Coordinates of C-alpha atoms in Angstrom, one line a residue:
X1 CA 64.8 198.5 154.7
X2 CA 66.3 195.1 154.4
X3 CA 69.1 193.9 156.6
X4 CA 70.3 191.5 153.7
X5 CA 72.3 193.3 151.1
X6 CA 71.1 193.3 147.4
X7 CA 73.5 190.6 146.1
X8 CA 72.4 188.0 148.4
X9 CA 68.7 189.2 148.0
X10 CA 69.3 188.6 144.3
X11 CA 71.0 185.1 144.8
X12 CA 67.8 184.1 146.8
X13 CA 65.4 185.4 144.2
X14 CA 67.4 182.5 141.4
X15 CA 65.5 179.7 143.7
X16 CA 61.5 181.6 143.0
X17 CA 60.8 179.5 139.5
X18 CA 56.9 180.3 140.0
X19 CA 56.4 184.3 137.9
X20 CA 53.6 184.7 140.5
X21 CA 56.2 184.3 143.5
X22 CA 58.7 186.6 142.0
X23 CA 55.5 189.4 141.1
X24 CA 54.9 189.2 145.0
X25 CA 58.3 190.4 145.7
X26 CA 57.5 193.6 143.7
X27 CA 55.0 194.2 146.3
X28 CA 56.7 194.2 149.5
X29 CA 58.4 197.8 149.3
X30 CA 59.6 200.4 146.8
X31 CA 63.2 199.5 147.2
X32 CA 62.5 195.7 146.3
X33 CA 60.4 196.9 143.6
X34 CA 63.3 198.9 141.9
X35 CA 65.7 195.8 142.7
X36 CA 63.6 192.7 141.4
X37 CA 62.0 194.3 138.6
X38 CA 64.7 193.5 136.1
X39 CA 64.9 190.2 137.5
X40 CA 61.4 189.2 137.3
X41 CA 60.8 190.4 133.9
X42 CA 64.1 188.9 132.5
X43 CA 62.4 185.9 131.2
X44 CA 58.9 186.2 130.5
X45 CA 56.4 183.1 129.2
X46 CA 53.0 183.8 127.5
X47 CA 50.0 182.2 126.6
X48 CA 48.1 183.8 123.9
X49 CA 45.7 185.6 126.4
X50 CA 48.3 186.9 128.2
X51 CA 49.6 189.0 125.6
X52 CA 47.4 192.0 125.7
X53 CA 47.8 192.5 129.4
X54 CA 51.7 192.4 129.1
X55 CA 51.3 195.3 126.1
X56 CA 48.6 197.1 128.9
X57 CA 51.3 196.9 131.9
X58 CA 54.4 198.0 129.9
X59 CA 52.6 201.1 128.8
X60 CA 51.6 201.6 132.2
X61 CA 54.8 201.1 133.6
X62 CA 57.6 201.4 130.7
X63 CA 60.6 200.0 133.1
X64 CA 59.1 196.6 132.2
X65 CA 59.6 196.5 128.7
X66 CA 63.4 197.2 128.6
X67 CA 63.9 194.5 131.5
X68 CA 62.5 191.6 129.1
X69 CA 65.5 189.7 127.6
X70 CA 64.1 186.3 127.0
X71 CA 60.3 186.2 125.6
X72 CA 58.5 182.9 125.0
X73 CA 55.5 183.0 123.2
X74 CA 53.1 180.3 122.4
X75 CA 49.3 179.6 121.3
X76 CA 47.4 177.1 119.2
X77 CA 44.4 179.0 117.7
X78 CA 43.8 182.3 116.4
X79 CA 40.7 183.0 118.7
X80 CA 40.0 186.1 119.5
X81 CA 40.3 187.4 123.2
X82 CA 37.9 190.2 124.9
X83 CA 37.8 193.3 122.9
X84 CA 39.8 196.2 123.7
X85 CA 39.0 199.9 122.9
X86 CA 40.2 203.1 124.0
X87 CA 43.7 204.8 124.9
X88 CA 45.9 201.5 124.2
X89 CA 45.0 201.3 120.6
X90 CA 45.9 204.6 120.3
X91 CA 48.9 204.3 122.0
X92 CA 50.4 201.7 119.9
X93 CA 49.5 203.6 116.8
X94 CA 51.4 206.2 118.1
X95 CA 54.3 204.1 118.9
X96 CA 54.3 203.0 115.4
X97 CA 54.7 206.5 114.4
X98 CA 52.8 205.6 110.9
X99 CA 49.6 207.3 108.8
X100 CA 49.7 204.0 106.7
X101 CA 46.2 203.5 105.9
X102 CA 46.3 200.4 103.5
X103 CA 44.1 197.6 103.8
X104 CA 46.4 195.3 105.4
X105 CA 47.0 197.6 108.3
X106 CA 43.3 198.5 108.8
X107 CA 42.7 195.2 109.3
X108 CA 45.4 194.8 111.8
X109 CA 44.2 198.0 113.5
X110 CA 40.7 196.1 113.8
X111 CA 42.0 193.0 115.2
X112 CA 44.0 194.8 117.7
X113 CA 40.4 196.4 118.6
X114 CA 39.1 192.8 118.9
X115 CA 42.0 191.4 121.1
X116 CA 43.6 189.0 118.3
X117 CA 46.8 187.6 120.2
X118 CA 48.6 187.5 116.8
X119 CA 48.1 190.9 116.4
X120 CA 49.1 192.5 119.8
X121 CA 52.2 190.4 119.4
X122 CA 53.4 192.9 116.5
X123 CA 52.5 195.7 119.1
X124 CA 54.6 193.6 122.2
X125 CA 58.1 193.4 120.0
X126 CA 57.7 197.2 119.7
X127 CA 58.0 197.3 123.4
X128 CA 60.9 195.1 124.3
X129 CA 63.8 196.8 122.5
X130 CA 66.6 194.7 124.5
X131 CA 65.0 191.3 124.2
X132 CA 67.5 188.9 123.2
X133 CA 65.9 185.4 122.6
X134 CA 62.3 185.0 121.4
X135 CA 60.7 181.5 121.5
X136 CA 57.6 181.2 119.3
X137 CA 55.3 178.5 118.8
X138 CA 53.0 180.7 116.6
X139 CA 52.3 178.6 113.9
X140 CA 48.5 179.9 113.3
X141 CA 50.3 183.5 113.0
X142 CA 48.4 185.6 110.4
X143 CA 49.9 189.0 110.9
X144 CA 53.1 188.5 113.1
X145 CA 55.7 187.5 110.4
X146 CA 54.7 189.6 107.8
X147 CA 54.2 192.6 110.0
X148 CA 57.4 192.0 111.2
X149 CA 59.1 191.8 107.6
X150 CA 57.2 195.5 107.3
X151 CA 58.5 197.0 110.2
X152 CA 62.0 195.9 109.7
X153 CA 62.0 197.7 106.3
X154 CA 61.0 200.6 107.8
X155 CA 57.5 200.9 106.6
X156 CA 56.4 202.3 109.8
X157 CA 58.6 205.1 110.6
X158 CA 60.9 205.4 113.4
X159 CA 60.4 202.3 115.2
X160 CA 62.5 199.0 114.3
X161 CA 62.4 196.1 116.7
X162 CA 64.7 193.4 117.8
X163 CA 67.6 195.1 117.1
X164 CA 69.1 193.4 120.2
X165 CA 67.7 189.5 119.3
X166 CA 70.7 187.1 119.3
X167 CA 68.4 183.7 119.2
X168 CA 65.4 183.3 117.5
X169 CA 63.4 179.7 118.0
X170 CA 60.5 179.5 115.9
X171 CA 58.7 175.8 116.4
X172 CA 55.4 173.7 116.7
X173 CA 54.6 170.4 117.8
X174 CA 51.6 169.8 115.5
X175 CA 52.5 167.4 112.4
X176 CA 50.0 169.1 110.7
X177 CA 51.3 172.6 110.7
X178 CA 54.0 174.4 109.2
X179 CA 55.4 177.9 108.7
X180 CA 56.3 179.4 105.1
X181 CA 59.8 179.6 105.0
X182 CA 59.8 182.8 103.2
X183 CA 58.0 184.6 106.0
X184 CA 61.0 183.9 108.1
X185 CA 63.9 185.6 106.4
X186 CA 63.3 188.9 108.4
X187 CA 65.3 187.2 111.2
X188 CA 67.9 187.0 109.2
X189 CA 68.5 190.7 108.5
X190 CA 68.3 191.7 112.3
X191 CA 72.0 193.0 113.3
X192 CA 72.8 190.8 116.4
X193 CA 71.2 187.6 115.4
X194 CA 73.7 184.5 115.8
X195 CA 71.4 181.4 115.5
X196 CA 68.0 180.5 114.1
X197 CA 66.1 177.3 115.1
X198 CA 63.2 176.2 113.4
X199 CA 61.2 173.2 113.4
X200 CA 58.1 172.3 110.7
X201 CA 59.4 174.8 108.2
X202 CA 58.5 174.4 104.8
X203 CA 59.8 175.5 101.5
X204 CA 57.3 175.9 98.6
X205 CA 58.3 174.0 95.3
X206 CA 56.2 177.0 93.7
X207 CA 57.4 180.7 93.9
X208 CA 53.9 181.9 93.4
X209 CA 52.6 179.9 96.4
X210 CA 54.8 182.3 98.9
X211 CA 54.3 185.7 98.6
X212 CA 57.3 187.8 99.3
X213 CA 56.9 189.6 102.7
X214 CA 60.3 190.7 102.8
X215 CA 62.8 191.8 100.1
X216 CA 65.7 188.9 99.9
X217 CA 69.0 190.7 101.0
X218 CA 72.2 190.2 99.5
X219 CA 74.2 187.6 100.2
X220 CA 76.7 187.2 102.7
X221 CA 74.9 189.7 105.1
X222 CA 73.5 188.2 107.8
X223 CA 75.3 188.0 111.3
X224 CA 73.7 184.2 112.0
X225 CA 76.4 181.5 112.4
X226 CA 74.0 178.7 113.4
X227 CA 71.2 177.3 111.5
X228 CA 69.5 174.5 113.3
X229 CA 66.5 173.1 111.7
X230 CA 66.6 169.8 113.6
X231 CA 63.9 170.2 116.1
X232 CA 60.9 168.0 117.3
X233 CA 59.0 168.6 114.2
X234 CA 61.1 168.3 111.1
X235 CA 61.3 170.6 108.1
X236 CA 60.8 170.2 104.3
X237 CA 63.4 172.4 102.6
X238 CA 62.6 171.5 98.7
X239 CA 64.7 174.3 97.9
X240 CA 68.0 173.5 100.0
X241 CA 67.1 176.6 102.2
X242 CA 69.4 178.2 99.6
X243 CA 68.1 181.6 100.7
X244 CA 69.2 181.3 104.5
X245 CA 72.5 179.8 104.0
X246 CA 73.6 182.5 101.2
X247 CA 72.6 185.1 103.3
X248 CA 75.1 184.2 106.2
X249 CA 78.3 185.7 106.1
X250 CA 80.2 182.9 108.1
X251 CA 77.9 180.0 108.8
X252 CA 79.8 177.8 111.1
X253 CA 77.1 175.2 112.1
X254 CA 74.1 174.0 110.2
X255 CA 71.6 171.5 111.3
X256 CA 68.5 170.2 109.0
X257 CA 66.4 167.0 109.5
X258 CA 63.9 166.3 106.9
X259 CA 60.1 165.5 106.8
X260 CA 59.1 163.9 103.6
X261 CA 55.4 166.2 104.6
X262 CA 56.1 169.5 102.9
X263 CA 52.5 170.6 103.1
X264 CA 50.1 168.1 105.0
X265 CA 47.7 166.7 102.6
X266 CA 48.8 168.6 99.8
X267 CA 53.1 167.8 99.0
X268 CA 55.4 165.3 100.0
X269 CA 58.8 165.3 98.8
X270 CA 61.8 163.6 99.8
X271 CA 65.2 165.2 100.5
X272 CA 67.1 166.6 97.7
X273 CA 70.8 166.8 99.1
X274 CA 72.3 168.4 96.0
X275 CA 70.5 171.6 96.5
X276 CA 72.0 171.8 100.3
X277 CA 75.5 170.8 98.9
X278 CA 75.5 173.7 96.5
X279 CA 74.3 176.1 99.1
X280 CA 76.8 175.0 101.6
X281 CA 79.5 175.4 99.4
X282 CA 79.8 179.5 100.2
X283 CA 80.9 178.5 103.5
X284 CA 83.7 176.0 102.7
X285 CA 85.9 178.2 104.7
X286 CA 83.7 178.2 107.9
X287 CA 81.7 175.6 108.5
X288 CA 82.5 173.5 111.3
X289 CA 79.5 171.2 112.3
X290 CA 77.5 169.5 109.4
X291 CA 74.3 167.8 110.3
X292 CA 72.5 166.7 107.4
X293 CA 69.2 164.5 107.8
X294 CA 71.1 162.1 109.9
X295 CA 68.0 161.4 112.2
X296 CA 65.2 162.7 109.8
X297 CA 63.1 161.1 107.5
X298 CA 64.9 158.7 105.1
X299 CA 62.5 156.8 103.1
X300 CA 61.8 158.1 99.7
X301 CA 58.5 159.5 98.5
X302 CA 57.9 161.5 95.5
X303 CA 54.5 163.2 94.4
X304 CA 54.8 161.7 91.0
X305 CA 58.1 162.8 90.1
X306 CA 60.4 160.2 88.1
X307 CA 63.7 159.9 90.1
X308 CA 66.0 160.9 87.4
X309 CA 68.7 161.6 89.9
X310 CA 68.5 165.1 89.7
X311 CA 68.6 166.2 93.4
X312 CA 70.2 162.7 94.7
X313 CA 73.8 163.8 94.0
X314 CA 76.3 165.5 96.7
X315 CA 79.5 166.4 96.3
X316 CA 83.1 166.2 97.7
X317 CA 83.8 168.1 101.4
X318 CA 87.4 168.0 101.1
X319 CA 87.9 171.8 100.7
X320 CA 85.3 172.7 103.6
X321 CA 88.9 172.9 105.9
X322 CA 87.4 173.9 109.0
X323 CA 84.6 171.0 109.3
X324 CA 85.1 169.2 112.5
X325 CA 82.0 167.2 112.6
X326 CA 79.9 165.5 110.0
X327 CA 76.8 163.4 110.2
X328 CA 75.2 162.4 107.3
X329 CA 73.4 159.2 105.4
X330 CA 76.2 157.1 104.1
X331 CA 74.2 156.7 100.8
X332 CA 74.5 160.4 100.4
X333 CA 77.6 160.9 101.3
X334 CA 79.2 158.2 99.2
X335 CA 76.7 159.5 96.4
X336 CA 75.1 155.9 95.6
X337 CA 73.3 155.5 92.3
X338 CA 70.1 154.1 91.2
X339 CA 72.6 150.6 90.7
X340 CA 73.4 150.9 94.6
X341 CA 77.0 151.7 93.6
X342 CA 79.1 154.4 95.3
X343 CA 80.3 157.2 93.3
X344 CA 82.9 158.1 95.4
X345 CA 84.8 157.0 98.6
X346 CA 85.8 158.3 101.9
X347 CA 88.9 159.0 101.3
X348 CA 88.0 161.4 98.2
X349 CA 85.4 163.8 99.6
X350 CA 86.2 164.1 103.7
X351 CA 88.4 166.8 104.8
X352 CA 91.6 166.5 106.7
X353 CA 90.3 168.6 109.7
X354 CA 87.6 166.1 110.5
X355 CA 87.0 164.6 113.5
X356 CA 84.1 163.3 114.1
X357 CA 81.9 161.2 111.7
X358 CA 78.5 159.3 111.9
X359 CA 77.4 157.5 108.9
X360 CA 73.7 157.1 109.1
X361 CA 71.2 155.0 108.0
X362 CA 73.5 151.9 106.9
X363 CA 71.4 149.2 105.3
X364 CA 72.6 145.7 105.7
X365 CA 72.9 145.8 101.4
X366 CA 75.4 148.6 102.6
X367 CA 77.8 147.4 105.2
X368 CA 80.2 145.9 102.6
X369 CA 80.8 149.4 101.1
X370 CA 80.7 151.2 104.3
X371 CA 83.1 148.7 105.8
X372 CA 85.8 148.9 103.2
X373 CA 85.5 152.5 103.1
X374 CA 86.1 152.6 106.8
X375 CA 89.0 150.4 106.3
X376 CA 90.9 152.4 103.7
X377 CA 90.1 155.6 105.5
X378 CA 91.9 154.1 108.9
X379 CA 94.5 153.0 106.5
X380 CA 95.6 156.3 105.5
X381 CA 95.5 157.7 109.0
X382 CA 98.0 160.0 108.0
X383 CA 95.8 162.1 105.5
X384 CA 93.0 162.1 108.2
X385 CA 95.2 162.8 111.4
X386 CA 92.4 164.4 113.4
X387 CA 89.8 161.3 113.3
X388 CA 88.8 160.8 116.9
X389 CA 85.5 159.1 117.0
X390 CA 83.6 157.1 114.0
X391 CA 80.2 156.0 114.0
X392 CA 78.0 153.9 112.2
X393 CA 74.1 154.4 112.7
X394 CA 72.3 151.0 111.4
X395 CA 68.7 150.9 109.4
X396 CA 67.5 148.0 111.2
X397 CA 67.4 147.2 114.8
X398 CA 66.5 144.8 117.1
X399 CA 63.6 145.1 119.9
X400 CA 64.2 144.0 123.5
X401 CA 61.5 142.1 124.8
X402 CA 59.8 143.9 128.1
X403 CA 57.6 146.7 129.4
X404 CA 59.6 149.4 127.9
X405 CA 60.3 150.4 124.3
X406 CA 64.1 149.4 123.7
X407 CA 66.2 148.6 121.3
X408 CA 69.5 147.4 120.3
X409 CA 72.0 146.8 117.3
X410 CA 71.6 143.2 116.1
X411 CA 74.5 141.0 117.2
X412 CA 75.1 140.2 113.4
X413 CA 75.6 143.8 112.8
X414 CA 77.9 144.0 115.6
X415 CA 79.9 141.2 114.2
X416 CA 80.1 142.6 110.8
X417 CA 81.7 146.1 112.0
X418 CA 84.0 144.3 114.9
X419 CA 87.0 144.3 112.8
X420 CA 86.5 148.1 111.9
X421 CA 86.1 148.4 116.3
X422 CA 89.4 146.6 116.3
X423 CA 91.5 148.8 114.2
X424 CA 90.0 152.0 115.8
X425 CA 91.0 150.7 119.1
X426 CA 94.6 150.7 118.1
X427 CA 94.6 153.5 116.5
X428 CA 93.0 155.1 119.7
X429 CA 89.9 156.2 118.0
X430 CA 86.3 155.6 119.3
X431 CA 84.1 153.8 117.6
X432 CA 80.6 152.6 117.8
X433 CA 76.9 152.8 117.0
X434 CA 74.5 155.9 117.1
X435 CA 70.8 154.7 117.4
X436 CA 69.3 158.2 117.4
X437 CA 66.6 158.8 115.1
X438 CA 64.3 156.7 112.8
X439 CA 64.9 153.0 112.7
X440 CA 62.9 149.9 111.2
X441 CA 62.8 146.7 113.3
X442 CA 63.0 143.1 112.4
X443 CA 59.7 141.4 112.8

């Protein structure tokens, strides 16, 4: 019997970070086992070869599955593990409660027996009913996302997984790999979802390239309020991620950073801002933060298509009455045309609610237009009473000599914007330069 009360023991366990050491707590005595089991399995990080052992452990001790709230899974290949035959397979199929015998399910059953971690991940999500966050680097997934779509449609009977999931993160660090966007739509149908985070997500220009694995649900049905496509490996939304955006009932935050590479070695497409704008117009009354390619790839690259301006337009944000933060390339917001002339002014397209504006990727040839627009904006402060911070992100940077890869805003750029800085200072507005994201450097 412990002489310390349970609250103190739980506080002490917060400072044990190695999972193996946490599991050791369960072996001390029955009292500690009961006390620490929910804590030990609250957050679980799995490599590919650990997925099946966890499923086996949950089947042996059903208390483990409901204890898992944060599930992190990653692997870098689709190699099989050791062969698994016997009661485990039968128990999983029993959990599914299905007599489905179509070819795709038969193949899945066979890969269960041969230990494919992707197949066992499908089984795992059926056994963690209260998981709230899933973090997945599973770009070699063959079964998981299609099977998840089928599970959520009730194709396998009584068990519907992930009903308490609030945050899903699907990502990859591999520049040559990607996820097809439509395979991820099932996450937007989950009843408790609040945030979806994705990197390496690709929309296909050709609808036939993406076999529908999930019936597109009606607009305004998803509980997701934050979509973050601004991860380490950026995305290519050649359709503006319209299905994702339209599905949300009340989208509050949207972050998209672009990668011209749609599918490595197959398709390269630059950003199409007009499609994003049209989709986001369905959230004029709720959108609070918009970051549209303020750090992503900004160099035009088209696969043989003429730049006829079909995708280059944007639109006014003046009616987005909840918008507080806007980070966007200056040329997109001001709708520069092929003659390098802006189509609109800042005072025409910005909402009065705006507090923070970052004009990204300002080239030297754009400085005059940007400076004049900022000057006009500041002169009409009564129209924009909430402005607290203005930033400019120059395209061109200057390397600093030394052993580290450091850079700074060129002195000439600072001089050009010095008058704007002075006006901001007098109005109590913060002004500065943003240096995050892609840059070019002077030779």
